[in-house]
Amino acid sequence: MHSEPPCSNCFFCTMNEPEPSVRRAKLSQCFKEMPLRDDQEHVLVLSGLWNISMAQPDDPEFPALGIFECMAKLIHRGITDQNWLLRGQNIYIPYYAAHVIGSYTMDNPQFAEKAVKSGVVLPLMELLRGKMSWVEQRVAVRALGHLASHEKTFEAVVVHEVEIISLAMEIVSNCLEVVYKEFVGIKARKRPKYHCDLLTRGVGELELQSRKAEEWASQLQCWSLYLLNCFASKERGLTLICNTEFLNNLCGMWGGLVNLTSPAGIGLLRTLCSSKTGRKNVANSRQVMESLCNVSRSSDDWQNIAIDCLLLLLKDPETRYGVIDIAASSLVDLVELRSLGESKMVGETISQTLLQDYYKIKFGFLKLKNQEAEKALEELWELRVENIKRDKLMSEQDMKERQALVGKLKKQGNQKFWTGKIEKSCKIYSKALELCPLNFRKERIVLYSNRAQCYLLLKNPAAAISDTTRALCLSGTVSPHSKSLWRRSQAYDMKGLAKESLMDCLMFINSRIKSEHTKRVRIPYYAARMINKQMSATWLFANAKSKLCIRKEKTVDEYESKGEYQLQEMMDAKNMGFPDMPTILEDPKAEKRWKKR
């Protein structure tokens, strides 16, 4: 038998070439010829390159041989040549090409420079404009975000500053509606087949498709926010980003429960608060300020970012007093917080920031617009100055007597509570708190939490949130007071703040599971019911579904001002289907690299 001669231009045969110099020459030629040839194996080559770029993003071989120029030309051809794009499996090529660019430029500024010199920005911009679909937008905004994150390649992206910022803001605001309208919210048989194959690598059922679509939609939003953050961190495009409506929506852009490592909208707010222009615009939005206050008193993973934002605004003389009027009451609840993640002495920092010019208010030189804010600062002064002095002057005998009196009052408050005299019980707990020395932390935790329960029954969720937050600050983040977590979850639920209620409820369940006394106890039915309720309310596509029900007669084009999706029209015109893609699993290491950023 005669052996078949090796293929002269096959990518996979070239990869097996034993001679390094010959292999490199053939690969270079392959990258040059690929965008010019009509080869049905292109998609297999691209999926192989995608797999290599995910697994070995620091390998310099392919970037040195012209892979970026090849990917840029393939994207350009896909956008400009509709007949080619809809032939065979070519529909997948722009997605993989943009993904390859993003993977190589993620952590490597040298590769990013090569990519920019190879002309990748303009083809990526075309995908960002929505010339294909949201799936390609996802990888395009990812790649552009990586290019914008490196010093030497930022200038190549900033050339298109106004358009990129406008498009990214539009994607951030509308992408969840688009993904729901174009994929999640439609019947399985009407979903674009190539989207289903990309999402599940050709092996997924309907449930996996929907779950991955939710994850990708969240990534599309978070990567768009990351791209905006690259501009904001260099104080570029702030007048565009600081659009009032856009700022008002940022705190709600938290990505559901599928992107826990991304600071999302609140991370962008933190960057904006680092600039004078950003602080001015953030401080002028009462809705943003209230959202930051809610997050600062919650179990949200980014509680510390919300506190940072508020402190930055308080340290700026131009925004300080407007922010104090709104945020003082919330921040005073946090002054006994010792540590939060890697941040130490958090409560002390908050106290010093709030009281830095309190003498102006105390001696009548300054009046705040909000009397509740003035009262909160007065309470803080008494707590952090007057009560400390009082406790230092107490003898050991006085301390014991005071402890006994506080214990007696607590019992009286409990008795009134169980007989249904809630208001009287609340007043007794308040009296006990006034008398209780600061170093009796356990007694104060119980008193605050008990009074919070009274406020819940009196339909005063704001006061309940305040007291439970104080109890949780005293108990610490390592071993939080579980009853206070549950009560704050209820209070946030009463105020209609589903996200904050959900996070507290999850922490409540977590604390019960970890507790030595309740290791084998099942999740309480009431907590499970709360989670079900809030998960439905905070589902990533909840608002999109609601809007779609309201305006069924409208198409996606009617609520998108830019970046028209043209691919569906092409597919409908051609009436073409696409065969299954090969099964290729994503590299989890690449996801970890992105998460670290």
XYZ file of C-alpha atoms in Angstrom:
597
model
C 0.000 0.000 0.000
C 1.111 3.521 -0.776
C 1.066 6.012 2.121
C -0.859 9.222 1.504
C 1.432 12.257 1.117
C 1.180 14.867 3.914
C -1.061 17.858 3.333
C 1.012 20.895 2.426
C -1.289 23.580 3.818
C -3.348 21.818 6.492
C -3.091 23.555 9.875
C -3.307 20.319 11.844
C -0.618 18.629 9.728
C 1.564 21.696 10.190
C 1.167 21.474 13.971
C 2.686 17.983 13.799
C 5.741 19.137 11.819
C 8.810 17.945 13.808
C 11.231 20.587 12.488
C 10.632 23.849 14.461
C 11.816 26.251 11.748
C 9.728 24.546 9.083
C 6.748 24.433 11.412
C 6.948 28.166 12.134
C 7.272 29.034 8.452
C 4.255 26.913 7.552
C 2.173 28.341 10.409
C 3.015 31.891 9.361
C 1.964 31.070 5.801
C -1.178 29.383 7.089
C -2.195 32.513 9.038
C -1.635 34.654 5.917
C -3.663 32.430 3.624
C -6.521 31.477 5.922
C -8.605 34.694 5.479
C -8.215 34.422 1.685
C -9.282 30.796 1.255
C -12.724 29.217 1.297
C -12.098 26.143 3.392
C -14.787 24.280 5.312
C -12.163 23.303 7.897
C -11.636 26.920 8.960
C -14.039 26.568 11.861
C -12.192 23.494 13.152
C -8.915 25.415 12.957
C -10.459 28.403 14.767
C -11.941 26.244 17.507
C -8.531 24.599 17.921
C -6.814 27.999 18.138
C -9.430 29.083 20.664
C -8.670 26.050 22.803
C -4.915 26.707 22.608
C -5.298 30.405 23.437
C -7.383 29.555 26.509
C -4.957 26.900 27.733
C -1.668 28.667 26.839
C -2.341 32.426 26.695
C 1.317 33.305 27.419
C 2.827 31.201 24.610
C 4.454 33.727 22.214
C 4.566 31.449 19.155
C 1.227 32.227 17.488
C 1.271 35.981 18.283
C 4.741 36.187 16.706
C 3.570 34.368 13.564
C 0.654 36.673 12.709
C -2.375 35.207 14.453
C -3.789 38.650 15.330
C -3.771 39.894 11.753
C -5.385 36.627 10.680
C -8.152 36.924 13.293
C -8.788 40.576 12.407
C -9.187 39.741 8.715
C -11.496 36.820 9.444
C -13.769 39.034 11.559
C -13.750 41.676 8.828
C -14.637 39.106 6.181
C -17.464 37.726 8.282
C -18.957 41.191 8.649
C -18.553 42.319 5.028
C -19.150 39.077 3.104
C -22.574 37.721 4.057
C -22.456 34.870 1.547
C -19.194 33.611 3.018
C -20.442 34.031 6.584
C -23.521 31.884 5.974
C -21.645 29.163 4.128
C -21.042 25.917 5.994
C -19.923 26.609 9.573
C -18.346 30.021 8.913
C -20.966 31.618 11.162
C -18.880 30.516 14.164
C -15.615 32.058 12.948
C -16.018 35.736 14.092
C -16.894 34.559 17.621
C -13.838 32.332 17.922
C -11.563 34.930 16.298
C -12.569 37.648 18.786
C -12.263 35.175 21.659
C -8.704 34.263 20.582
C -7.730 37.962 20.526
C -9.168 38.493 24.003
C -7.478 35.430 25.484
C -4.001 36.357 24.283
C -4.300 40.027 25.322
C -5.863 39.423 28.742
C -2.709 39.574 30.847
C 0.028 40.275 28.306
C 0.723 43.901 27.296
C 3.275 42.803 24.673
C 0.670 40.657 22.928
C -1.812 43.528 23.215
C 0.624 45.827 21.384
C 1.020 43.245 18.616
C -2.750 42.923 18.362
C -3.249 46.671 18.017
C -0.519 46.930 15.367
C -2.207 44.071 13.521
C -5.411 46.090 13.214
C -7.772 44.244 15.554
C -9.514 47.322 16.967
C -11.694 48.207 13.963
C -13.050 44.653 13.397
C -13.789 44.360 17.119
C -15.582 47.699 16.938
C -17.820 46.311 14.188
C -18.839 43.426 16.434
C -19.357 45.849 19.321
C -21.759 47.811 17.119
C -23.907 44.702 16.918
C -23.228 43.749 13.315
C -23.791 40.114 14.259
C -25.380 39.356 17.649
C -25.007 39.663 21.405
C -22.852 36.516 21.469
C -20.165 38.200 19.340
C -20.601 41.444 21.285
C -19.675 39.542 24.433
C -16.256 38.467 23.160
C -15.651 41.795 21.369
C -16.209 43.875 24.506
C -14.049 41.417 26.438
C -11.159 41.853 23.990
C -11.527 45.646 23.852
C -11.589 45.758 27.648
C -8.272 43.899 27.792
C -6.733 46.245 25.215
C -7.982 49.270 27.151
C -6.535 47.935 30.406
C -2.912 48.153 29.201
C -1.146 51.528 29.225
C 0.429 51.284 25.784
C -2.675 50.064 23.981
C -5.226 52.283 25.711
C -4.498 55.092 23.247
C -5.509 52.860 20.320
C -8.878 52.301 21.966
C -9.392 55.877 23.126
C -9.330 57.021 19.488
C -12.925 55.770 19.417
C -13.685 57.101 22.900
C -17.129 58.611 22.352
C -18.494 55.709 20.323
C -17.056 52.994 22.561
C -18.370 54.621 25.732
C -21.790 55.191 24.183
C -21.988 51.611 22.902
C -20.756 50.138 26.200
C -23.317 52.154 28.168
C -26.045 51.007 25.809
C -24.972 47.364 26.134
C -24.847 47.646 29.927
C -28.342 49.115 30.007
C -30.020 46.898 27.397
C -28.105 43.613 27.116
C -30.287 41.669 29.556
C -33.398 42.631 27.618
C -31.724 41.715 24.344
C -30.551 38.290 25.545
C -33.966 37.526 26.994
C -35.726 38.717 23.837
C -33.318 36.998 21.444
C -32.709 33.742 23.315
C -33.899 32.988 26.847
C -37.488 34.122 26.462
C -38.262 32.260 23.231
C -39.137 28.649 22.529
C -36.250 26.228 22.162
C -36.984 25.457 18.507
C -36.778 29.170 17.636
C -33.432 29.771 19.324
C -30.542 30.313 16.854
C -28.919 26.909 16.591
C -25.387 28.226 16.403
C -25.977 30.150 19.664
C -27.125 26.940 21.332
C -24.021 25.128 20.060
C -21.650 27.860 21.236
C -23.267 28.042 24.663
C -23.143 24.316 25.315
C -20.386 23.136 22.932
C -22.986 21.037 21.140
C -23.890 18.769 24.061
C -26.338 20.791 26.135
C -30.015 20.393 26.818
C -32.478 23.259 27.166
C -31.714 23.800 30.873
C -27.980 24.092 30.253
C -28.584 26.484 27.356
C -30.636 28.798 29.569
C -28.155 28.621 32.432
C -25.201 29.411 30.176
C -27.140 32.220 28.483
C -27.707 33.762 31.909
C -23.999 33.470 32.680
C -22.978 34.977 29.326
C -25.481 37.829 29.624
C -24.047 38.652 33.035
C -20.530 38.552 31.590
C -21.562 40.801 28.709
C -22.842 43.361 31.191
C -19.872 43.038 33.555
C -17.244 43.180 30.776
C -18.955 46.273 29.354
C -18.781 47.845 32.808
C -15.110 46.854 32.971
C -14.476 48.610 29.647
C -16.184 51.744 30.976
C -14.122 51.432 34.135
C -10.919 51.529 32.056
C -11.966 54.939 30.724
C -13.221 56.223 34.088
C -9.991 55.228 35.872
C -8.102 57.537 33.503
C -10.801 60.229 33.861
C -11.798 59.922 30.222
C -15.376 60.261 29.039
C -16.705 61.133 32.499
C -19.308 63.554 31.140
C -20.764 60.701 29.094
C -20.577 58.060 31.815
C -22.036 60.369 34.466
C -25.427 60.394 32.786
C -27.997 60.683 35.580
C -30.211 57.823 34.415
C -27.214 55.568 33.857
C -25.797 56.312 37.322
C -29.167 55.616 38.931
C -29.170 52.122 37.447
C -25.566 51.196 38.280
C -26.131 49.933 41.821
C -28.696 47.477 40.529
C -26.255 45.998 38.017
C -24.944 43.260 40.255
C -25.037 40.340 37.834
C -27.370 38.060 39.774
C -25.643 35.148 41.499
C -23.617 34.061 38.460
C -20.842 36.664 38.606
C -19.987 36.854 42.287
C -16.396 37.939 41.655
C -17.309 41.046 39.671
C -17.958 44.330 41.506
C -20.214 45.215 38.574
C -21.986 48.584 38.696
C -20.901 49.526 42.188
C -17.258 48.987 41.189
C -17.657 51.603 38.463
C -19.226 53.968 41.011
C -16.167 53.487 43.218
C -13.912 54.503 40.319
C -16.075 57.541 39.562
C -15.855 58.615 43.207
C -12.072 58.844 42.802
C -12.446 61.859 40.478
C -13.865 65.294 41.200
C -16.297 65.194 38.284
C -17.459 61.725 39.253
C -17.982 62.639 42.909
C -20.042 65.666 41.984
C -22.383 63.672 39.758
C -22.704 60.707 42.121
C -23.437 62.972 45.091
C -26.148 64.788 43.123
C -28.148 61.591 42.645
C -30.239 60.826 45.693
C -31.129 57.426 44.233
C -27.452 56.465 43.972
C -26.768 57.683 47.498
C -29.642 55.669 48.936
C -28.504 52.584 47.038
C -24.978 52.961 48.422
C -26.395 53.296 51.929
C -28.405 50.097 51.488
C -25.403 48.133 50.207
C -23.185 49.504 53.006
C -25.594 47.974 55.542
C -26.008 44.555 53.973
C -24.277 41.201 53.590
C -23.346 42.024 50.017
C -19.838 40.917 49.034
C -19.165 44.495 47.930
C -20.296 46.185 51.141
C -16.779 47.558 51.538
C -16.928 49.243 48.103
C -20.158 51.018 49.048
C -18.539 52.255 52.278
C -15.484 53.427 50.314
C -17.713 55.402 47.942
C -19.470 57.156 50.811
C -16.203 57.958 52.589
C -14.677 59.423 49.420
C -17.714 61.650 49.001
C -17.555 62.733 52.666
C -13.882 63.657 52.427
C -14.514 66.049 49.531
C -15.543 69.496 50.904
C -17.732 70.110 47.846
C -19.837 66.988 48.316
C -19.501 66.415 52.063
C -22.556 68.168 53.478
C -24.976 67.027 50.808
C -23.866 63.447 51.432
C -24.027 63.771 55.229
C -27.683 64.759 54.987
C -28.466 61.465 53.228
C -25.854 59.017 54.531
C -25.116 59.999 58.145
C -27.897 57.878 59.650
C -26.753 54.790 57.763
C -23.037 55.214 58.440
C -23.547 55.797 62.165
C -24.894 52.239 62.355
C -21.491 50.989 61.166
C -19.177 52.824 63.554
C -18.571 49.755 65.741
C -17.571 47.577 62.815
C -14.015 46.435 63.530
C -12.972 44.826 60.247
C -14.455 44.041 56.853
C -12.482 41.663 54.671
C -8.955 43.027 54.451
C -9.990 46.457 55.747
C -9.249 47.071 59.419
C -10.642 49.679 61.816
C -13.526 50.372 59.445
C -15.805 51.761 62.129
C -13.078 54.017 63.496
C -12.455 55.445 60.019
C -16.172 56.125 59.571
C -16.365 57.828 62.978
C -13.390 60.102 62.279
C -14.751 61.043 58.859
C -18.221 61.885 60.161
C -16.961 63.837 63.183
C -14.058 65.679 61.562
C -15.875 69.043 61.782
C -18.705 68.167 64.148
C -17.815 71.160 66.327
C -19.375 73.405 63.639
C -22.695 71.654 64.151
C -22.335 71.211 67.919
C -21.706 74.899 68.575
C -24.214 76.213 66.044
C -21.852 77.392 63.303
C -23.442 74.985 60.813
C -26.935 73.592 60.345
C -27.661 70.523 58.250
C -30.785 70.410 56.120
C -31.761 67.040 57.523
C -32.529 67.015 61.251
C -32.241 63.214 61.357
C -28.660 63.531 60.129
C -27.883 66.062 62.878
C -29.430 63.748 65.442
C -27.368 60.822 64.125
C -24.134 62.813 64.462
C -25.114 63.879 67.970
C -25.738 60.223 68.843
C -22.351 59.300 67.363
C -20.611 61.962 69.453
C -22.289 60.643 72.576
C -21.366 57.049 71.707
C -17.745 57.611 70.714
C -16.852 60.435 73.133
C -19.251 60.906 76.033
C -19.973 57.242 76.752
C -16.300 56.302 76.574
C -15.547 58.980 79.175
C -18.452 57.729 81.307
C -17.258 54.128 81.232
C -13.685 55.071 82.122
C -14.877 56.825 85.271
C -16.834 53.765 86.471
C -15.380 51.607 89.207
C -15.476 47.827 88.997
C -18.334 47.781 91.490
C -20.286 50.327 89.436
C -19.789 48.131 86.356
C -21.227 45.095 88.127
C -24.220 47.065 89.350
C -24.802 48.494 85.895
C -24.583 45.016 84.358
C -27.147 43.686 86.824
C -29.493 46.606 86.103
C -29.203 46.076 82.349
C -29.963 42.372 82.804
C -33.035 43.213 84.854
C -34.292 45.674 82.238
C -33.771 43.107 79.489
C -35.948 40.596 81.353
C -38.635 43.229 81.834
C -38.513 44.039 78.136
C -38.850 40.364 77.268
C -41.868 39.986 79.549
C -43.605 42.995 78.003
C -42.843 41.640 74.551
C -44.392 38.228 75.210
C -47.520 39.807 76.667
C -47.976 41.798 73.448
C -46.955 45.202 74.821
C -44.507 45.853 72.022
C -44.118 49.630 72.381
C -43.405 49.368 76.127
C -40.945 46.575 75.474
C -39.164 48.730 72.889
C -38.804 51.606 75.362
C -37.373 49.302 78.019
C -34.776 47.938 75.591
C -33.856 51.527 74.685
C -33.373 52.408 78.356
C -31.176 49.343 78.843
C -29.033 50.357 75.852
C -28.522 53.837 77.276
C -27.244 52.386 80.549
C -25.223 49.506 79.108
C -21.419 50.059 79.124
C -19.783 49.862 75.705
C -17.585 46.893 76.539
C -20.628 44.691 77.294
C -20.807 43.709 73.653
C -22.877 40.530 74.045
C -25.545 42.304 76.093
C -25.746 45.131 73.546
C -26.025 42.679 70.629
C -29.068 41.032 72.233
C -30.679 44.350 73.180
C -30.281 45.796 69.675
C -31.596 42.620 68.078
C -34.566 42.396 70.457
C -35.475 46.018 69.841
C -35.232 45.363 66.099
C -37.838 42.611 66.482
C -40.114 45.131 68.169
C -39.641 47.564 65.287
C -40.539 44.816 62.812
C -43.831 44.203 64.614
C -44.431 47.963 64.747
C -43.955 48.104 60.951
C -40.846 50.290 61.185
C -38.345 48.517 58.880
C -35.903 51.451 58.759
C -35.378 51.339 62.538
C -35.128 47.532 62.414
C -32.392 47.745 59.765
C -30.506 50.255 61.921
C -30.616 48.097 65.063
C -29.806 44.806 63.353
C -26.869 46.437 61.580
C -25.515 47.648 64.915
C -25.910 44.194 66.406
C -24.098 42.635 63.435
C -21.252 45.159 63.657
C -20.804 44.277 67.321
C -20.859 40.533 66.640
C -18.339 40.814 63.801
C -18.208 39.399 60.282
C -16.545 36.098 61.244
C -19.424 34.937 63.435
C -22.398 37.230 62.746
C -25.447 37.237 65.013
C -27.807 34.938 63.104
C -31.074 36.288 64.540
C -30.078 39.796 63.474
C -29.358 38.568 59.948
C -32.818 37.047 59.684
C -34.510 40.118 61.157
C -32.661 42.451 58.797
C -33.634 40.199 55.895
C -37.272 40.627 56.930
C -36.859 44.384 57.267
C -35.351 44.721 53.802
C -38.156 42.579 52.454
C -40.680 44.972 53.998
C -38.958 47.834 52.165
C -39.021 45.947 48.875
C -35.225 45.605 48.679
C -35.006 42.055 47.386
C -31.255 41.882 46.819
C -30.327 43.022 50.327
C -32.973 40.729 51.826
C -31.671 37.751 49.836
C -28.018 38.285 50.817
C -28.903 38.519 54.514
C -31.070 35.405 54.281
C -28.266 33.451 52.617
C -25.862 34.571 55.338
C -28.418 33.579 57.981
C -28.621 30.044 56.571
C -24.850 29.865 56.251
C -24.385 30.877 59.903
C -26.866 28.186 61.022
C -25.079 25.511 59.023
C -21.727 26.480 60.532
C -23.083 26.691 64.063
C -21.971 23.851 66.366
C -25.447 23.674 67.895
C -27.383 23.402 64.635
C -25.151 21.334 62.352
C -27.861 18.787 61.614
C -30.757 21.227 61.597
C -32.517 21.650 58.274
C -32.936 25.022 56.622
C -35.981 26.624 58.279
C -39.020 26.628 56.020
C -39.473 30.381 56.503
C -35.921 31.045 55.294
C -36.372 28.749 52.290
C -39.579 30.578 51.435
C -37.813 33.939 51.683
C -35.013 32.729 49.399
C -37.493 31.493 46.804
C -39.282 34.819 46.871
C -36.152 36.947 46.570
C -34.473 34.709 43.997
C -37.481 35.234 41.748
C -37.365 38.985 42.331
C -33.609 39.227 41.700
C -33.436 36.815 38.755
C -31.138 38.335 36.166
C -33.901 38.546 33.560
C -36.754 39.515 35.906
C -36.986 43.107 34.651
C -36.465 42.062 31.047
C -39.321 39.580 31.278
C -41.561 42.192 32.876
C -40.798 44.749 30.171
C -41.333 42.203 27.429
C -44.778 41.379 28.789
C -45.680 45.066 28.797
C -44.606 45.705 25.214
C -45.167 42.446 23.402
C -45.902 44.194 20.158
C -42.467 45.838 20.000
C -39.413 44.278 18.394
C -35.891 44.421 19.752
C -35.051 47.083 17.151
C -37.544 49.484 18.715
C -35.786 49.625 22.062
C -32.232 49.723 20.763
C -30.985 53.101 19.611
C -27.704 51.814 18.154
C -25.894 48.634 17.177
C -28.690 46.976 15.153
C -28.507 43.221 15.107
C -28.336 42.243 11.451
C -27.463 38.566 11.686
C -30.992 37.284 12.268
C -32.170 39.066 9.118
C -29.391 37.405 7.125
C -30.250 33.980 8.500
C -33.942 34.466 7.827
C -33.215 35.611 4.287
C -30.989 32.603 3.618
C -33.181 30.239 5.653
C -30.064 28.315 6.590
C -29.281 25.939 9.425
C -25.851 25.078 10.756
C -24.457 21.666 11.673
C -23.327 20.837 15.193
C -20.053 22.208 16.497
C -17.427 19.875 17.930
C -17.516 19.510 21.681
C -14.770 21.608 23.277
C -14.791 22.324 26.993
C -13.804 25.767 28.207
C -10.617 26.133 30.220
C -11.506 27.069 33.824
C -8.063 28.660 34.288
C -8.961 31.397 31.836
C -12.103 32.175 33.791
C -10.028 32.468 36.969
C -7.668 34.901 35.267
C -10.574 37.095 34.262
C -12.077 36.940 37.730
C -8.832 38.147 39.297
C -9.018 41.278 37.170
